[in-house]
CSV table of C-alpha atoms in Angstrom, one decimal:
chain,number,residue,atom,x,y,z
A,569,MET,CA,47.2,-37.6,-9.2
A,570,VAL,CA,43.8,-38.5,-7.6
A,571,ALA,CA,44.0,-35.3,-5.5
A,572,LEU,CA,44.8,-33.2,-8.5
A,573,ALA,CA,41.8,-34.7,-10.4
A,574,ILE,CA,39.5,-34.1,-7.6
A,575,MET,CA,40.6,-30.4,-7.3
A,576,SER,CA,40.3,-30.0,-11.1
A,577,CYS,CA,36.8,-31.6,-11.0
A,578,GLU,CA,35.7,-29.2,-8.1
A,579,GLN,CA,37.1,-26.2,-9.9
A,580,LYS,CA,35.2,-27.1,-13.1
A,581,VAL,CA,31.9,-27.5,-11.0
A,582,GLU,CA,32.5,-24.1,-9.4
A,583,GLU,CA,33.1,-22.5,-12.7
A,584,THR,CA,30.0,-24.1,-14.2
A,585,SER,CA,27.9,-23.1,-11.2
A,586,SER,CA,29.3,-19.5,-11.5
A,587,LEU,CA,28.5,-19.3,-15.2
A,588,LYS,CA,25.0,-20.7,-14.6
A,589,GLN,CA,24.3,-18.1,-11.9
A,590,GLU,CA,25.7,-15.3,-14.1
A,591,SER,CA,23.5,-16.3,-16.9
A,592,ASN,CA,20.5,-16.0,-14.6
A,593,CYS,CA,21.1,-12.3,-13.8
A,594,ARG,CA,18.7,-9.5,-14.5
A,595,GLN,CA,19.2,-5.7,-14.4
A,596,VAL,CA,16.2,-4.2,-12.5
A,597,GLN,CA,15.4,-0.6,-13.3
A,598,HIS,CA,14.1,1.4,-10.3
A,599,GLN,CA,13.8,4.9,-8.8
A,600,MET,CA,17.5,5.0,-7.7
A,601,GLY,CA,19.0,3.5,-10.9
A,602,GLU,CA,19.6,0.0,-11.8
A,603,THR,CA,20.4,-3.1,-9.7
A,604,LYS,CA,21.8,-6.4,-10.8
A,605,ILE,CA,20.0,-9.4,-9.3
A,606,CYS,CA,21.3,-13.0,-9.8
A,607,GLY,CA,19.5,-16.2,-9.1
A,608,GLU,CA,16.4,-16.2,-7.0
A,609,PRO,CA,16.5,-14.1,-3.8
A,610,LYS,CA,15.4,-16.1,-0.8
A,611,ARG,CA,15.9,-13.7,2.1
A,612,ILE,CA,14.0,-10.5,1.3
A,613,VAL,CA,13.5,-7.4,3.5
A,614,ALA,CA,10.4,-5.5,2.8
A,615,LEU,CA,10.4,-1.8,4.0
A,616,GLY,CA,6.7,-0.9,4.0
A,617,PRO,CA,3.4,-2.5,3.0
A,618,HIS,CA,3.8,-1.1,-0.6
A,619,VAL,CA,6.5,-3.7,-1.2
A,620,LEU,CA,5.2,-6.4,1.2
A,621,GLU,CA,1.9,-6.7,-0.7
A,622,PRO,CA,3.5,-7.5,-4.1
A,623,LEU,CA,5.8,-10.1,-2.5
A,624,ILE,CA,2.8,-11.8,-0.8
A,625,ALA,CA,0.8,-11.7,-4.1
A,626,LEU,CA,3.8,-13.3,-5.8
A,627,LYS,CA,3.7,-16.1,-3.2
A,628,ILE,CA,7.0,-15.0,-1.5
A,629,HIS,CA,7.5,-15.0,2.2
A,630,PRO,CA,10.1,-12.2,3.2
A,631,VAL,CA,12.3,-12.7,6.2
A,632,ALA,CA,11.9,-9.2,7.6
A,633,PHE,CA,9.4,-6.3,7.5
A,634,GLY,CA,9.2,-2.7,8.6
A,635,ASP,CA,5.7,-1.0,8.7
A,636,HIS,CA,5.0,2.6,8.2
A,637,VAL,CA,3.4,2.8,11.7
A,638,SER,CA,4.9,1.3,14.8
A,639,PHE,CA,2.1,-1.0,15.8
A,640,TYR,CA,4.3,-3.7,17.2
A,641,ARG,CA,7.8,-3.4,18.6
A,642,LYS,CA,8.8,-7.1,18.7
A,643,ASP,CA,9.3,-9.7,16.0
A,644,TYR,CA,6.2,-10.8,14.2
A,645,THR,CA,5.6,-14.2,15.7
A,646,ASN,CA,2.0,-14.2,15.0
A,647,PRO,CA,1.7,-12.0,11.8
A,648,SER,CA,-2.1,-12.3,11.4
A,649,GLN,CA,-2.5,-10.4,14.7
A,650,GLN,CA,0.5,-8.1,14.3
A,651,ILE,CA,0.5,-6.9,10.7
A,652,PRO,CA,-2.5,-5.0,9.3
A,653,TYR,CA,-4.4,-6.7,6.4
A,654,LEU,CA,-1.4,-8.6,5.1
A,655,GLY,CA,-0.5,-10.6,8.2
A,656,LYS,CA,-3.1,-13.2,7.5
A,657,TYR,CA,-1.2,-14.2,4.4
A,658,LEU,CA,2.0,-14.9,6.3
A,659,ASN,CA,2.2,-18.4,8.0
A,660,GLU,CA,5.7,-18.0,9.4
A,661,SER,CA,7.3,-15.6,11.8
A,662,ILE,CA,9.0,-12.6,10.4
A,663,THR,CA,11.7,-10.3,11.8
A,664,ASN,CA,10.6,-6.7,12.7
A,665,VAL,CA,13.2,-4.2,11.4
A,666,GLY,CA,11.4,-1.2,12.8
A,667,VAL,CA,9.5,1.7,11.1
A,668,ALA,CA,9.8,1.5,7.3
A,669,ASN,CA,11.3,5.0,6.7
A,670,THR,CA,13.8,4.7,9.6
A,671,PRO,CA,14.6,1.0,9.6
A,672,ASN,CA,17.0,-0.6,12.1
A,673,ILE,CA,20.1,-1.3,10.1
A,674,GLU,CA,21.5,-3.7,12.7
A,675,ALA,CA,18.3,-5.7,12.5
A,676,ILE,CA,18.5,-5.9,8.8
A,677,LEU,CA,22.2,-7.0,9.0
A,678,LYS,CA,21.2,-9.9,11.4
A,679,VAL,CA,18.8,-11.4,8.9
A,680,LYS,CA,21.5,-11.5,6.2
A,681,PRO,CA,19.3,-10.4,3.3
A,682,ASP,CA,20.0,-11.1,-0.4
A,683,LEU,CA,17.4,-8.4,-1.5
A,684,ILE,CA,16.1,-5.3,0.1
A,685,LEU,CA,13.0,-3.6,-1.2
A,686,GLY,CA,11.9,0.0,-0.2
A,687,ILE,CA,10.2,3.1,-1.4
A,688,LYS,CA,12.3,6.1,-2.6
A,689,ASP,CA,10.3,8.7,-0.7
A,690,ASN,CA,10.9,6.8,2.5
A,691,ASN,CA,14.3,5.2,2.1
A,692,GLY,CA,16.1,7.1,-0.6
A,693,ASN,CA,18.5,8.7,1.7
A,694,GLN,CA,19.4,5.2,3.1
A,695,TYR,CA,19.9,3.6,-0.4
A,696,GLU,CA,23.8,3.7,-0.3
A,697,THR,CA,23.9,2.1,3.1
A,698,LEU,CA,21.3,-0.5,2.3
A,699,SER,CA,23.0,-1.4,-1.0
A,700,LYS,CA,26.2,-2.2,0.9
A,701,ILE,CA,24.2,-4.9,2.8
A,702,ALA,CA,22.4,-6.4,-0.2
A,703,PRO,CA,21.1,-5.7,-3.7
A,704,THR,CA,18.5,-2.9,-3.1
A,705,ILE,CA,15.6,-1.7,-5.2
A,706,MET,CA,13.8,1.5,-4.5
A,707,LEU,CA,10.2,1.9,-5.9
A,708,ASP,CA,7.6,4.7,-6.2
A,709,TRP,CA,4.6,4.2,-3.8
A,710,ASP,CA,2.2,5.6,-6.5
A,711,GLU,CA,3.2,3.2,-9.3
A,712,PRO,CA,1.7,-0.2,-8.3
A,713,GLU,CA,1.9,-1.8,-11.7
A,714,GLU,CA,5.6,-0.9,-12.2
A,715,ASN,CA,6.4,-2.0,-8.6
A,716,MET,CA,4.9,-5.4,-9.2
A,717,ARG,CA,6.8,-5.9,-12.4
A,718,ALA,CA,10.1,-4.8,-10.9
A,719,ILE,CA,9.7,-7.0,-7.9
A,720,ALA,CA,8.7,-9.9,-10.2
A,721,LEU,CA,11.7,-9.4,-12.4
A,722,ALA,CA,13.9,-9.4,-9.3
A,723,THR,CA,12.4,-12.6,-8.0
A,724,ASN,CA,12.0,-14.5,-11.3
A,725,ARG,CA,8.2,-14.4,-11.2
A,726,SER,CA,7.3,-12.1,-14.2
A,727,ALA,CA,4.8,-14.5,-15.7
A,728,LEU,CA,2.8,-14.6,-12.5
A,729,ALA,CA,3.0,-10.8,-12.1
A,730,GLU,CA,1.4,-10.3,-15.6
A,731,GLN,CA,-1.3,-12.9,-14.7
A,732,LEU,CA,-2.0,-10.9,-11.4
A,733,LEU,CA,-2.2,-7.6,-13.2
A,734,GLN,CA,-4.6,-8.9,-15.7
A,735,GLU,CA,-6.8,-10.5,-13.0
A,736,THR,CA,-6.8,-7.2,-11.1
A,737,GLN,CA,-7.8,-5.2,-14.2
A,738,ALA,CA,-10.6,-7.7,-14.9
A,739,LYS,CA,-11.9,-7.1,-11.3
A,740,ILE,CA,-11.9,-3.3,-11.8
A,741,THR,CA,-13.7,-3.7,-15.1
A,742,GLN,CA,-16.4,-5.9,-13.5
A,743,ALA,CA,-16.8,-3.5,-10.6
A,744,LYS,CA,-17.2,-0.6,-12.9
A,745,LYS,CA,-20.3,-2.3,-14.5
A,746,GLU,CA,-21.7,-2.9,-11.0
A,747,PHE,CA,-21.2,0.8,-10.0
A,748,LEU,CA,-22.6,2.1,-13.2
A,749,PRO,CA,-26.1,2.8,-11.9
A,750,ILE,CA,-24.7,4.8,-9.0
A,751,VAL,CA,-22.3,6.7,-11.3
A,752,LYS,CA,-25.2,7.8,-13.5
A,753,LYS,CA,-27.3,8.9,-10.6
A,754,ASP,CA,-24.7,10.4,-8.2
A,755,PRO,CA,-21.5,10.8,-10.1
A,756,LYS,CA,-19.7,13.5,-8.0
A,757,VAL,CA,-17.6,12.4,-5.1
A,758,LEU,CA,-15.6,14.4,-2.5
A,759,LEU,CA,-12.6,12.6,-0.9
A,760,LEU,CA,-11.4,13.9,2.3
A,761,TYR,CA,-8.6,12.6,4.7
A,762,GLY,CA,-8.4,13.3,8.3
A,763,GLU,CA,-7.7,12.1,11.8
A,764,GLY,CA,-10.5,14.4,13.1
A,765,LEU,CA,-12.1,17.5,11.7
A,766,GLN,CA,-9.2,19.9,12.8
A,767,GLU,CA,-7.5,19.4,9.5
A,768,LEU,CA,-9.0,17.8,6.4
A,769,ILE,CA,-7.0,17.0,3.4
A,770,SER,CA,-8.0,16.7,-0.2
A,771,ASN,CA,-5.6,14.7,-2.3
A,772,ASN,CA,-7.6,13.8,-5.5
A,773,SER,CA,-5.0,13.7,-8.3
A,774,LYS,CA,-2.5,11.3,-6.8
A,775,GLY,CA,-2.8,8.1,-4.9
A,776,PHE,CA,-4.7,4.8,-5.2
A,777,CYS,CA,-7.5,6.0,-2.8
A,778,GLY,CA,-8.6,8.5,-5.5
A,779,SER,CA,-7.5,6.8,-8.7
A,780,LEU,CA,-9.6,3.7,-8.1
A,781,ILE,CA,-12.7,5.9,-7.5
A,782,LYS,CA,-12.0,7.6,-10.9
A,783,ASP,CA,-11.4,4.2,-12.6
A,784,LEU,CA,-15.0,3.2,-11.5
A,785,GLY,CA,-16.3,6.2,-13.4
A,786,PHE,CA,-16.9,8.7,-10.6
A,787,GLN,CA,-16.0,12.4,-10.9
A,788,LEU,CA,-14.0,13.8,-8.0
A,789,VAL,CA,-14.9,17.2,-6.6
A,790,SER,CA,-11.7,19.2,-6.0
A,791,PRO,CA,-11.5,22.3,-3.8
A,792,PRO,CA,-9.4,25.2,-5.0
A,793,LYS,CA,-5.6,25.0,-4.1
A,794,SER,CA,-4.3,27.4,-1.4
A,795,ASN,CA,-1.5,28.2,-3.9
A,796,PRO,CA,-2.4,27.3,-7.5
A,797,SER,CA,1.3,28.0,-8.6
A,798,ILE,CA,2.6,25.1,-6.5
A,799,PRO,CA,2.0,21.7,-8.1
A,800,ASP,CA,1.1,20.1,-4.8
A,801,THR,CA,-1.8,17.7,-5.0
A,802,ARG,CA,-2.5,17.9,-1.2
A,803,THR,CA,-4.9,20.7,-0.3
A,804,VAL,CA,-5.7,21.4,3.4
A,805,ILE,CA,-9.2,22.8,3.8
A,806,SER,CA,-11.3,23.9,6.7
A,807,LEU,CA,-14.7,22.5,7.5
A,808,GLU,CA,-16.2,25.9,7.1
A,809,ILE,CA,-15.3,25.9,3.4
A,810,LEU,CA,-17.1,22.6,2.5
A,811,PRO,CA,-20.6,24.2,2.0
A,812,GLN,CA,-18.9,26.6,-0.6
A,813,LEU,CA,-17.5,23.8,-2.7
A,814,GLU,CA,-19.2,22.2,-5.7
A,815,LYS,CA,-22.0,20.0,-4.5
A,816,ALA,CA,-20.8,16.5,-4.0
A,817,ASP,CA,-23.3,13.7,-4.3
A,818,SER,CA,-21.3,11.5,-2.0
A,819,ILE,CA,-18.4,12.0,0.5
A,820,ILE,CA,-15.8,9.5,1.4
A,821,LEU,CA,-13.8,10.1,4.5
A,822,PHE,CA,-10.5,8.3,4.9
A,823,GLY,CA,-9.6,8.0,8.5
A,824,TYR,CA,-5.9,7.9,9.4
A,825,ASN,CA,-5.8,7.8,13.2
A,826,PHE,CA,-2.5,6.0,13.8
A,827,SER,CA,-1.9,7.4,17.4
A,828,GLN,CA,-1.8,5.1,20.4
A,829,THR,CA,-1.7,2.0,18.1
A,830,GLU,CA,0.7,0.3,20.5
A,831,ASN,CA,-2.4,0.0,22.8
A,832,LEU,CA,-4.1,-2.2,20.2
A,833,LYS,CA,-4.0,-5.8,21.3
A,834,ASN,CA,-4.3,-7.1,17.8
A,835,MET,CA,-5.3,-6.0,14.3
A,836,ASP,CA,-8.9,-7.0,14.5
A,837,ASN,CA,-10.0,-3.6,15.7
A,838,PHE,CA,-7.4,-1.6,13.8
A,839,GLU,CA,-9.9,-0.5,11.1
A,840,GLN,CA,-12.3,1.0,13.5
A,841,HIS,CA,-9.4,2.6,15.4
A,842,GLN,CA,-8.7,4.6,12.3
A,843,LEU,CA,-12.2,5.7,11.8
A,844,THR,CA,-13.8,6.3,15.2
A,845,LYS,CA,-12.5,9.8,16.0
A,846,LEU,CA,-13.3,11.1,12.5
A,847,GLN,CA,-16.7,9.5,12.3
A,848,GLN,CA,-17.8,10.7,15.7
A,849,ALA,CA,-16.7,14.3,15.0
A,850,TRP,CA,-18.4,14.4,11.6
A,851,GLU,CA,-21.7,13.1,13.0
A,852,LYS,CA,-21.7,15.6,15.8
A,853,ASN,CA,-20.7,18.7,13.7
A,854,ALA,CA,-23.5,21.0,12.4
A,855,ILE,CA,-21.7,22.1,9.3
A,856,ALA,CA,-20.9,18.5,8.3
A,857,GLN,CA,-24.5,17.5,8.8
A,858,SER,CA,-25.8,20.4,6.8
A,859,LEU,CA,-24.2,19.0,3.6
A,860,GLU,CA,-26.5,17.4,1.1
A,861,ALA,CA,-24.5,14.2,1.2
A,862,SER,CA,-24.9,13.9,5.0
A,863,LYS,CA,-28.7,14.6,4.7
A,864,GLU,CA,-29.0,11.8,2.0
A,865,GLY,CA,-27.0,9.3,3.9
A,866,ARG,CA,-24.2,9.2,1.4
A,867,VAL,CA,-21.2,9.7,3.6
A,868,TYR,CA,-18.8,6.7,3.8
A,869,TYR,CA,-15.9,5.9,6.1
A,870,ILE,CA,-12.8,4.0,4.9
A,871,PRO,CA,-9.6,3.3,6.7
A,872,ALA,CA,-6.8,5.3,5.0
A,873,TYR,CA,-4.2,2.5,5.5
A,874,LEU,CA,-6.3,0.2,3.3
A,875,CYS,CA,-6.0,2.2,0.1
A,876,ALA,CA,-2.9,4.3,0.9
A,877,GLY,CA,-0.8,1.4,2.1
A,878,LEU,CA,-2.1,-1.4,-0.1
A,879,THR,CA,-2.0,-0.3,-3.7
A,880,ASN,CA,-1.6,-3.6,-5.6
A,881,SER,CA,-3.7,-6.7,-6.3
A,882,ILE,CA,-4.5,-7.6,-2.7
A,883,GLY,CA,-5.3,-4.1,-1.7
A,884,THR,CA,-7.4,-3.6,-4.9
A,885,GLU,CA,-9.7,-6.4,-4.0
A,886,LEU,CA,-10.0,-5.4,-0.4
A,887,TYR,CA,-10.7,-1.8,-1.4
A,888,LEU,CA,-13.2,-2.8,-4.1
A,889,ASN,CA,-15.0,-5.0,-1.6
A,890,THR,CA,-15.2,-2.2,1.0
A,891,LEU,CA,-16.6,0.2,-1.6
A,892,LYS,CA,-19.2,-2.3,-2.7
A,893,GLN,CA,-20.3,-3.1,0.9
A,894,GLN,CA,-20.8,0.7,1.6
A,895,LEU,CA,-21.9,2.4,-1.6
A,896,LEU,CA,-23.8,-0.5,-3.2
A,897,LEU,CA,-25.5,-1.4,0.0
A,898,THR,CA,-26.7,2.2,0.5
A,899,GLU,CA,-28.1,2.3,-3.1
A,900,LYS,CA,-30.1,-0.9,-2.4
A,901,LEU,CA,-31.5,0.5,0.7
């Protein structure tokens, strides 16, 4: 009788626990459909900085991470020196599951995740496989607010997410006031991405690097598309065409040199590694130096990883600070 009573009691506890967990379930809409998340995930795999950043902002420490660039091959035992920009916010070791768009499935299995976060453009073809391991959410790299809300819903932190989004918008509004004198005086900005000068890319209409510049009130100078019938926001232009474009008051060059990053001893010099090749080429090139922006000292160099990889609250603050340090300082001088 006693044994039966104990079994009955245990069964009721299990049923109550199961019902409680079921009542704490959410359906999270994302780029690949809808995923059911119950309870509060504790072992999260982040595939790329676009999803690692919101997790950190929400005060969540994932168990595993895969970066877009293979900086470091081993587990992140010292994240501040092994993960660009975001590592300093991680105070514990984190498993390295390889490059974000081709993650190591075996490494993911080993950490026994209860939630996997990725970006559709990178991981959409792996969604079915990853979903068999753990509930998986696929997001859009160019939708930072939606990403924050989706991750917050999945991790039971929606109130904190809304607070962060409001704080971020307030920072942009304040920065817009600070940049107003420059916007009135020199409103037109040309944005170019490159490793060197062999291939420069203009990508004004999509992406955080350009959208924040527009939010501050600047007008983006856009070169003509190579094929106007194709709705592609990326336009490859040669250096020789630059003098023929609409006059830009300022030029921002985003350096994305990610080659030989395995030779970097730590992340302290990663920013300059992205910029050096592009900056040296620009400063030595006669066509580049003939442009009015170069003559006036209004050419600025920003690491592409900063604004292309970090599109949420942490990245916004870092990007704004970089723009202030360069553009506002030049104006004062």
